Short mmCIF file of N, CA and C in Angstrom, two decimals:
data_model
loop_
_atom_site.label_atom_id
_atom_site.label_comp_id
_atom_site.label_asym_id
_atom_site.label_seq_id
_atom_site.Cartn_x
_atom_site.Cartn_y
_atom_site.Cartn_z
N SER A 19 46.21 12.96 -2.54
CA SER A 19 45.19 13.61 -1.74
C SER A 19 45.83 14.24 -0.51
N GLU A 20 45.23 15.30 -0.03
CA GLU A 20 45.75 16.06 1.11
C GLU A 20 45.27 15.45 2.42
N LEU A 21 46.21 15.26 3.36
CA LEU A 21 45.87 14.76 4.68
C LEU A 21 45.30 15.91 5.50
N ARG A 22 44.15 15.70 6.12
CA ARG A 22 43.49 16.76 6.88
C ARG A 22 43.25 16.28 8.31
N LEU A 23 43.71 17.07 9.27
CA LEU A 23 43.53 16.75 10.67
C LEU A 23 42.14 17.20 11.12
N VAL A 24 41.40 16.28 11.70
CA VAL A 24 40.08 16.60 12.23
C VAL A 24 40.20 16.61 13.75
N VAL A 25 39.92 17.76 14.34
CA VAL A 25 40.04 17.93 15.79
C VAL A 25 38.64 17.95 16.40
N PRO A 26 38.40 17.05 17.37
CA PRO A 26 37.08 17.04 18.02
C PRO A 26 36.78 18.37 18.70
N GLU A 27 35.52 18.70 18.79
CA GLU A 27 35.10 19.93 19.45
C GLU A 27 35.64 19.99 20.86
N GLY A 28 36.17 21.15 21.24
CA GLY A 28 36.71 21.34 22.58
C GLY A 28 38.20 21.03 22.68
N TYR A 29 38.79 20.42 21.65
CA TYR A 29 40.21 20.11 21.65
C TYR A 29 40.98 21.23 20.97
N VAL A 30 42.28 21.32 21.29
CA VAL A 30 43.14 22.32 20.66
C VAL A 30 44.37 21.61 20.11
N VAL A 31 45.07 22.26 19.19
CA VAL A 31 46.25 21.68 18.54
C VAL A 31 47.46 22.56 18.83
N THR A 32 48.57 21.93 19.24
CA THR A 32 49.79 22.69 19.50
C THR A 32 50.29 23.34 18.21
N GLN A 33 51.00 24.44 18.38
CA GLN A 33 51.54 25.20 17.25
C GLN A 33 53.05 25.00 17.18
N PRO A 34 53.65 25.17 15.99
CA PRO A 34 55.11 25.10 15.90
C PRO A 34 55.74 26.20 16.76
N SER A 35 56.93 25.91 17.29
CA SER A 35 57.65 26.87 18.12
C SER A 35 57.73 28.22 17.42
N GLY A 36 57.32 29.27 18.12
CA GLY A 36 57.33 30.62 17.55
C GLY A 36 56.13 30.92 16.67
N GLY A 37 55.30 29.93 16.41
CA GLY A 37 54.10 30.14 15.60
C GLY A 37 52.90 30.27 16.50
N GLY A 38 51.94 31.08 16.12
CA GLY A 38 50.77 31.29 16.98
C GLY A 38 51.22 31.85 18.31
N ILE A 39 50.84 31.19 19.40
CA ILE A 39 51.24 31.67 20.74
C ILE A 39 52.31 30.79 21.36
N ALA A 40 52.78 29.76 20.66
CA ALA A 40 53.78 28.85 21.21
C ALA A 40 55.11 29.56 21.43
N ARG A 41 55.73 29.29 22.58
CA ARG A 41 56.98 29.94 22.95
C ARG A 41 58.12 29.55 22.00
N HIS A 42 59.08 30.47 21.90
CA HIS A 42 60.29 30.22 21.13
C HIS A 42 61.47 30.73 21.93
N PRO A 43 62.49 29.95 22.20
CA PRO A 43 62.60 28.55 21.79
C PRO A 43 61.67 27.66 22.62
N HIS A 44 61.33 26.52 22.05
CA HIS A 44 60.40 25.62 22.73
C HIS A 44 61.11 24.84 23.83
N LEU A 45 60.34 24.40 24.82
CA LEU A 45 60.86 23.51 25.85
C LEU A 45 61.07 22.13 25.23
N SER A 46 62.16 21.45 25.60
CA SER A 46 62.43 20.13 25.02
C SER A 46 61.39 19.11 25.46
N MET A 47 60.94 19.21 26.71
CA MET A 47 59.91 18.30 27.21
C MET A 47 59.12 18.96 28.33
N VAL A 48 57.90 18.48 28.49
CA VAL A 48 57.01 18.92 29.56
C VAL A 48 56.26 17.69 30.06
N ALA A 49 56.23 17.51 31.38
CA ALA A 49 55.43 16.44 31.98
C ALA A 49 54.16 17.06 32.55
N ILE A 50 53.03 16.48 32.21
CA ILE A 50 51.73 17.04 32.59
C ILE A 50 50.95 16.02 33.42
N ASP A 51 50.22 16.54 34.42
CA ASP A 51 49.29 15.71 35.18
C ASP A 51 48.03 16.52 35.41
N CYS A 52 46.90 15.85 35.35
CA CYS A 52 45.61 16.51 35.58
C CYS A 52 44.84 15.77 36.67
N GLU A 53 44.08 16.52 37.43
CA GLU A 53 43.19 15.93 38.43
C GLU A 53 41.76 16.22 38.01
N MET A 54 40.90 15.25 38.28
CA MET A 54 39.51 15.35 37.85
C MET A 54 38.55 15.19 39.03
N CYS A 55 37.42 15.89 38.93
CA CYS A 55 36.31 15.75 39.86
C CYS A 55 35.08 15.38 39.05
N TYR A 56 34.04 14.92 39.73
CA TYR A 56 32.81 14.55 39.05
C TYR A 56 31.82 15.70 39.04
N THR A 57 31.14 15.84 37.92
CA THR A 57 29.97 16.72 37.81
C THR A 57 28.80 15.85 37.36
N GLY A 58 27.60 16.33 37.60
CA GLY A 58 26.42 15.56 37.22
C GLY A 58 26.17 14.42 38.19
N VAL A 59 25.04 13.73 37.99
CA VAL A 59 24.67 12.59 38.82
C VAL A 59 24.17 11.45 37.95
N GLY A 60 24.24 10.24 38.49
CA GLY A 60 23.73 9.07 37.76
C GLY A 60 24.42 8.89 36.43
N VAL A 61 23.62 8.62 35.39
CA VAL A 61 24.18 8.39 34.06
C VAL A 61 24.78 9.67 33.48
N ALA A 62 24.43 10.82 34.04
CA ALA A 62 24.97 12.11 33.56
C ALA A 62 26.27 12.48 34.28
N GLN A 63 26.75 11.62 35.18
CA GLN A 63 27.98 11.93 35.92
C GLN A 63 29.19 11.77 35.00
N VAL A 64 30.04 12.82 34.97
CA VAL A 64 31.25 12.79 34.14
C VAL A 64 32.42 13.37 34.93
N LEU A 65 33.63 12.96 34.54
CA LEU A 65 34.84 13.53 35.12
C LEU A 65 35.20 14.80 34.38
N GLU A 66 35.54 15.84 35.14
CA GLU A 66 35.94 17.11 34.53
C GLU A 66 37.21 17.61 35.19
N LEU A 67 37.99 18.36 34.42
CA LEU A 67 39.26 18.89 34.89
C LEU A 67 39.07 19.84 36.07
N THR A 68 39.87 19.62 37.15
CA THR A 68 39.85 20.54 38.27
C THR A 68 41.26 20.99 38.67
N ARG A 69 42.30 20.38 38.09
CA ARG A 69 43.66 20.85 38.33
C ARG A 69 44.55 20.40 37.18
N ALA A 70 45.38 21.31 36.71
CA ALA A 70 46.37 21.00 35.67
C ALA A 70 47.73 21.44 36.18
N SER A 71 48.69 20.54 36.10
CA SER A 71 50.05 20.83 36.57
C SER A 71 51.05 20.37 35.51
N ALA A 72 52.18 21.08 35.44
CA ALA A 72 53.23 20.71 34.49
C ALA A 72 54.60 21.03 35.07
N VAL A 73 55.56 20.19 34.74
CA VAL A 73 56.95 20.45 35.10
C VAL A 73 57.77 20.49 33.83
N GLY A 74 58.83 21.29 33.86
CA GLY A 74 59.71 21.45 32.71
C GLY A 74 60.85 20.45 32.72
N PRO A 75 61.79 20.60 31.79
CA PRO A 75 62.90 19.65 31.63
C PRO A 75 63.76 19.50 32.89
N ASP A 76 63.84 20.52 33.72
CA ASP A 76 64.66 20.44 34.93
C ASP A 76 63.88 19.95 36.15
N GLY A 77 62.61 19.60 35.96
CA GLY A 77 61.79 19.11 37.05
C GLY A 77 61.09 20.19 37.85
N ALA A 78 61.31 21.44 37.51
CA ALA A 78 60.66 22.55 38.22
C ALA A 78 59.22 22.72 37.73
N VAL A 79 58.34 23.04 38.67
CA VAL A 79 56.93 23.28 38.32
C VAL A 79 56.86 24.55 37.47
N ILE A 80 56.26 24.42 36.28
CA ILE A 80 56.10 25.58 35.40
C ILE A 80 54.63 25.97 35.25
N TYR A 81 53.73 25.12 35.77
CA TYR A 81 52.30 25.43 35.68
C TYR A 81 51.57 24.63 36.74
N ASP A 82 50.66 25.27 37.45
CA ASP A 82 49.85 24.57 38.44
C ASP A 82 48.63 25.42 38.73
N LYS A 83 47.49 25.02 38.19
CA LYS A 83 46.26 25.80 38.34
C LYS A 83 45.09 24.90 38.70
N LEU A 84 44.26 25.39 39.63
CA LEU A 84 42.97 24.78 39.87
C LEU A 84 42.02 25.28 38.81
N VAL A 85 41.06 24.45 38.41
CA VAL A 85 40.18 24.76 37.28
C VAL A 85 38.73 24.55 37.67
N LEU A 86 37.90 25.55 37.40
CA LEU A 86 36.48 25.47 37.69
C LEU A 86 35.75 24.79 36.53
N PRO A 87 35.15 23.61 36.77
CA PRO A 87 34.39 22.96 35.69
C PRO A 87 33.18 23.81 35.30
N PRO A 88 32.66 23.61 34.09
CA PRO A 88 31.51 24.40 33.63
C PRO A 88 30.21 24.04 34.36
N ARG A 89 30.17 22.85 34.98
CA ARG A 89 28.99 22.42 35.72
C ARG A 89 29.37 22.25 37.20
N PRO A 90 28.40 22.32 38.10
CA PRO A 90 28.70 22.18 39.54
C PRO A 90 29.34 20.82 39.86
N ILE A 91 30.33 20.84 40.75
CA ILE A 91 30.99 19.62 41.18
C ILE A 91 30.06 18.87 42.13
N THR A 92 29.87 17.58 41.85
CA THR A 92 29.01 16.75 42.70
C THR A 92 29.82 15.78 43.55
N ASN A 93 31.09 15.55 43.16
CA ASN A 93 31.98 14.67 43.93
C ASN A 93 33.40 15.13 43.65
N TYR A 94 34.07 15.57 44.69
CA TYR A 94 35.43 16.11 44.52
C TYR A 94 36.47 15.02 44.27
N ASN A 95 36.09 13.76 44.42
CA ASN A 95 37.00 12.66 44.13
C ASN A 95 38.30 12.81 44.93
N THR A 96 38.18 13.35 46.14
CA THR A 96 39.33 13.74 46.94
C THR A 96 40.32 12.61 47.17
N ALA A 97 39.85 11.38 47.34
CA ALA A 97 40.75 10.25 47.57
C ALA A 97 41.75 10.08 46.44
N HIS A 98 41.34 10.42 45.22
CA HIS A 98 42.23 10.27 44.06
C HIS A 98 42.79 11.61 43.59
N SER A 99 41.99 12.66 43.67
CA SER A 99 42.40 13.96 43.12
C SER A 99 43.14 14.83 44.14
N GLY A 100 42.84 14.62 45.43
CA GLY A 100 43.39 15.50 46.45
C GLY A 100 42.68 16.84 46.52
N ILE A 101 41.70 17.04 45.66
CA ILE A 101 40.96 18.31 45.58
C ILE A 101 39.85 18.33 46.62
N THR A 102 39.70 19.48 47.29
CA THR A 102 38.63 19.65 48.28
C THR A 102 37.78 20.86 47.92
N ALA A 103 36.59 20.91 48.50
CA ALA A 103 35.69 22.05 48.28
C ALA A 103 36.36 23.34 48.71
N GLU A 104 37.08 23.30 49.82
CA GLU A 104 37.76 24.49 50.33
C GLU A 104 38.77 25.03 49.32
N GLN A 105 39.54 24.14 48.69
CA GLN A 105 40.51 24.57 47.68
C GLN A 105 39.83 25.24 46.48
N MET A 106 38.64 24.78 46.15
CA MET A 106 37.97 25.26 44.94
C MET A 106 37.24 26.59 45.14
N ARG A 107 37.09 27.04 46.38
CA ARG A 107 36.41 28.32 46.63
C ARG A 107 37.17 29.45 45.96
N GLY A 108 36.48 30.23 45.17
CA GLY A 108 37.07 31.40 44.52
C GLY A 108 37.81 31.10 43.22
N VAL A 109 37.88 29.83 42.81
CA VAL A 109 38.57 29.48 41.56
C VAL A 109 37.74 29.96 40.38
N THR A 110 38.38 30.66 39.45
CA THR A 110 37.68 31.16 38.26
C THR A 110 38.33 30.68 36.95
N THR A 111 39.48 30.02 37.03
CA THR A 111 40.17 29.53 35.83
C THR A 111 39.31 28.48 35.14
N THR A 112 39.16 28.59 33.81
CA THR A 112 38.35 27.65 33.04
C THR A 112 39.24 26.70 32.22
N LEU A 113 38.64 25.66 31.69
CA LEU A 113 39.35 24.75 30.80
C LEU A 113 39.96 25.52 29.63
N GLU A 114 39.22 26.46 29.08
CA GLU A 114 39.73 27.26 27.96
C GLU A 114 40.94 28.09 28.36
N ASP A 115 40.96 28.59 29.59
CA ASP A 115 42.13 29.32 30.09
C ASP A 115 43.35 28.41 30.13
N VAL A 116 43.16 27.18 30.64
CA VAL A 116 44.25 26.22 30.73
C VAL A 116 44.75 25.84 29.34
N GLN A 117 43.82 25.60 28.42
CA GLN A 117 44.24 25.26 27.05
C GLN A 117 45.10 26.37 26.46
N ARG A 118 44.69 27.61 26.63
CA ARG A 118 45.46 28.74 26.10
C ARG A 118 46.84 28.82 26.75
N ASP A 119 46.87 28.67 28.08
CA ASP A 119 48.15 28.73 28.80
C ASP A 119 49.09 27.62 28.34
N LEU A 120 48.56 26.39 28.20
CA LEU A 120 49.42 25.27 27.80
C LEU A 120 49.86 25.38 26.35
N LEU A 121 49.06 26.00 25.49
CA LEU A 121 49.49 26.22 24.10
C LEU A 121 50.69 27.16 24.03
N GLU A 122 50.84 28.03 25.03
CA GLU A 122 52.02 28.90 25.10
C GLU A 122 53.23 28.10 25.56
N LEU A 123 53.04 27.16 26.49
CA LEU A 123 54.15 26.40 27.07
C LEU A 123 54.58 25.21 26.22
N VAL A 124 53.64 24.58 25.54
CA VAL A 124 53.91 23.34 24.82
C VAL A 124 53.80 23.58 23.32
N ALA A 125 54.95 23.59 22.66
CA ALA A 125 54.98 23.74 21.20
C ALA A 125 54.83 22.36 20.55
N ALA A 126 54.57 22.33 19.27
CA ALA A 126 54.42 21.07 18.55
C ALA A 126 55.68 20.21 18.67
N GLU A 127 56.84 20.84 18.83
CA GLU A 127 58.11 20.10 18.92
C GLU A 127 58.40 19.58 20.32
N THR A 128 57.66 20.02 21.32
CA THR A 128 57.88 19.62 22.72
C THR A 128 57.44 18.18 22.94
N ILE A 129 58.28 17.40 23.61
CA ILE A 129 57.91 16.04 23.97
C ILE A 129 57.01 16.12 25.20
N LEU A 130 55.85 15.49 25.11
CA LEU A 130 54.87 15.51 26.19
C LEU A 130 54.95 14.19 26.96
N ILE A 131 55.11 14.28 28.28
CA ILE A 131 55.24 13.11 29.13
C ILE A 131 54.13 13.12 30.15
N GLY A 132 53.58 11.94 30.44
CA GLY A 132 52.55 11.84 31.46
C GLY A 132 52.03 10.43 31.56
N HIS A 133 51.32 10.16 32.63
CA HIS A 133 50.68 8.86 32.86
C HIS A 133 49.22 8.98 32.46
N SER A 134 48.76 8.09 31.61
CA SER A 134 47.35 8.09 31.14
C SER A 134 46.99 9.43 30.49
N LEU A 135 47.87 9.92 29.63
CA LEU A 135 47.60 11.21 28.96
C LEU A 135 46.32 11.19 28.14
N GLU A 136 45.90 10.00 27.70
CA GLU A 136 44.66 9.93 26.93
C GLU A 136 43.46 10.34 27.77
N ASN A 137 43.60 10.30 29.10
CA ASN A 137 42.53 10.73 30.00
C ASN A 137 42.71 12.18 30.44
N ASP A 138 43.94 12.69 30.36
CA ASP A 138 44.22 14.05 30.79
C ASP A 138 44.08 14.99 29.62
#
């Protein structure tokens, strides 16, 4: 029987180096960190991406973008995220923009490093 990957809605899958939009040659490793803010209130309150950053194999920053959540921010979570309302003024980058950008930087062969990546 054929193994089939099921990707949850809103998720994306890395491509092989040189395939799709993935860079060639691929980076050997990328370390990623994301910052989150809250949207919604009460039981509808959820964490949403508000910053995505990445460094390459030499430790240099290769990506750093603030991200506008699809719903209004109700708590900037500044104590943990470092994000403020002032920083977010004028931000138009979306989660989909970040996904597309990272699919160019991170090929299927790239080693992904991060803390709590299951949350990022």
